Each structure stands twice: as C-alpha cells, then as structure tokens.
Amino acid sequence: MFVTETLHSAVPSTPVNQPPAEFLEALLTLRSVTTPPHLTLSEIPAPKRIAPFAAALHAQSPIEDDDLPIATGRFIILYNPEAPIEWGAKFRIITQIRSEMDAHLGEDPLLGQVVWSWLHDALDKHSASVRTLNGTVTREHSETFGGLVLKRSEIEVELKASWSTDFNDLAPHFSAWLDLVTQAYGNLDPDSVLAGSGVYV
C-alpha cells in the first residue's frame, strides 16, 4: 500500500476502497523509523479477511552463502474502525520472527521464556502502548539422515505475537519489531552484530 524502496520515499497508493484517514495516518508514522542497515524491508500482501483494512511488511537479514537469510520477520497492521471487543481497540498488530539459533542456545530449556522476554523488553524500550498481548514461541530441531550435512544451524526458533493499541502512532511498535529481528539475527553466534551488547548471546 505505501512501501516501495523505503518508507521515507514511498507514497500511498489509491485503492478501490479508500482507507480511512486514521489508518493512513498510522501508516505514515512508520516513516519516522530508520530501518537498520543490515535489514532489507519490503511490502508484502496483507491478509484480507481478518480486518477491513490492513498493511504488511517483511524484513530479512542479509543472504548467506546458502542463499538464505538467518532471520526473517513480518509486521502486519490491522485496522477495524468498529474496535472489535476481542481487540479492545481499533488497531491490532501481528508480528512473526523466524531465526536460526546457535546449537547451545537453541537447546536451552528456557529459550522460549528468553525469546518472549525479548518482545517485552523491546516494547518497553520504545514505550509502545500494548493491550491484550499474546503469542507463542516455537522451536524446531532438524535431524539429518543418509549423509546429508547441514551447512548452518540445525535449530530454528519462531516467535509469533499479536497485540492491540489505542493509538495510531505505530512507530514505537514498528521500532520494537525491527529490534527483535535484529536481535534474532544477532543470536546465531557470539561474533554477530549483537556480541558484547549484553543481550542473550
């Protein structure tokens, strides 16, 4: 809807059903956020049946030697002017982050709690107003057979979360999500972009 190459130069398109001004204003607040240089951001199709109006973004870390990124994520903005009871607000944010993990981190029995705490810390850091927050942390451990050798980590972790907000300034939420993608990218190995920063690496 509004992203071409960067948030700062993009111009909203004019869909058949013109979105409400409040929704468009919320999307424009994302342009105040600087995308980390190690992440590539693009617009993707938004879900059509969850809310009357929606927009979605995709982020990924640099492509590695096997032509795959270490970390990816989705940031979906839902808007319903009727403020559904289950949302408790007009805006609902849905996020997803998937990342490879170093084996010694991925096997930690407390990994789910640690990853979930990253979300809380990121939202608190940017003072994002959040209501009805919920989500899941899923860990996948791949095993190989028949001589197949994995080039990278055998463990992948996926964080899915959603929450509502009463405010149409979505910059704090967007900033928190970008921080999470960066943190997921940086937790593959101790020499990553987050090494020495005091986070769980």
Coordinates of N, CA, C and O in Angstrom, one line a residue, residues 62-70 100 151-152:
P62 N 20.8 -10.2 5.9 CA 21.5 -10.5 4.6 C 21.5 -11.9 4.2 O 21.4 -12.8 5.1
I63 N 21.5 -12.2 2.9 CA 21.6 -13.5 2.4 C 22.9 -14.1 2.7 O 24.0 -13.5 2.5
E64 N 22.9 -15.4 3.1 CA 24.2 -16.1 3.5 C 24.6 -16.9 2.3 O 24.1 -16.8 1.2
D65 N 25.7 -17.7 2.5 CA 26.3 -18.5 1.4 C 25.3 -19.5 0.8 O 25.5 -19.9 -0.3
D66 N 24.3 -19.9 1.6 CA 23.3 -20.9 1.1 C 22.1 -20.2 0.5 O 21.1 -20.9 0.3
D67 N 22.2 -18.9 0.2 CA 21.2 -18.1 -0.4 C 19.9 -18.0 0.5 O 18.8 -17.7 0.0
L68 N 20.1 -18.1 1.8 CA 19.0 -17.9 2.7 C 19.4 -16.9 3.8 O 20.6 -16.9 4.2
P69 N 18.5 -16.1 4.3 CA 18.8 -15.2 5.4 C 18.7 -16.0 6.7 O 18.0 -17.0 6.9
I70 N 19.4 -15.5 7.7 CA 19.4 -16.0 9.0 C 18.1 -15.7 9.7 O 17.5 -16.6 10.4
E100 N 17.4 -18.7 12.8 CA 18.3 -19.8 13.2 C 19.0 -19.5 14.5 O 19.2 -18.3 14.8
K151 N 24.5 -27.0 6.4 CA 25.6 -26.0 6.3 C 25.6 -25.1 7.5 O 26.6 -24.5 7.9
R152 N 24.4 -25.0 8.1 CA 24.3 -24.0 9.2 C 23.5 -24.6 10.4 O 23.4 -25.8 10.5

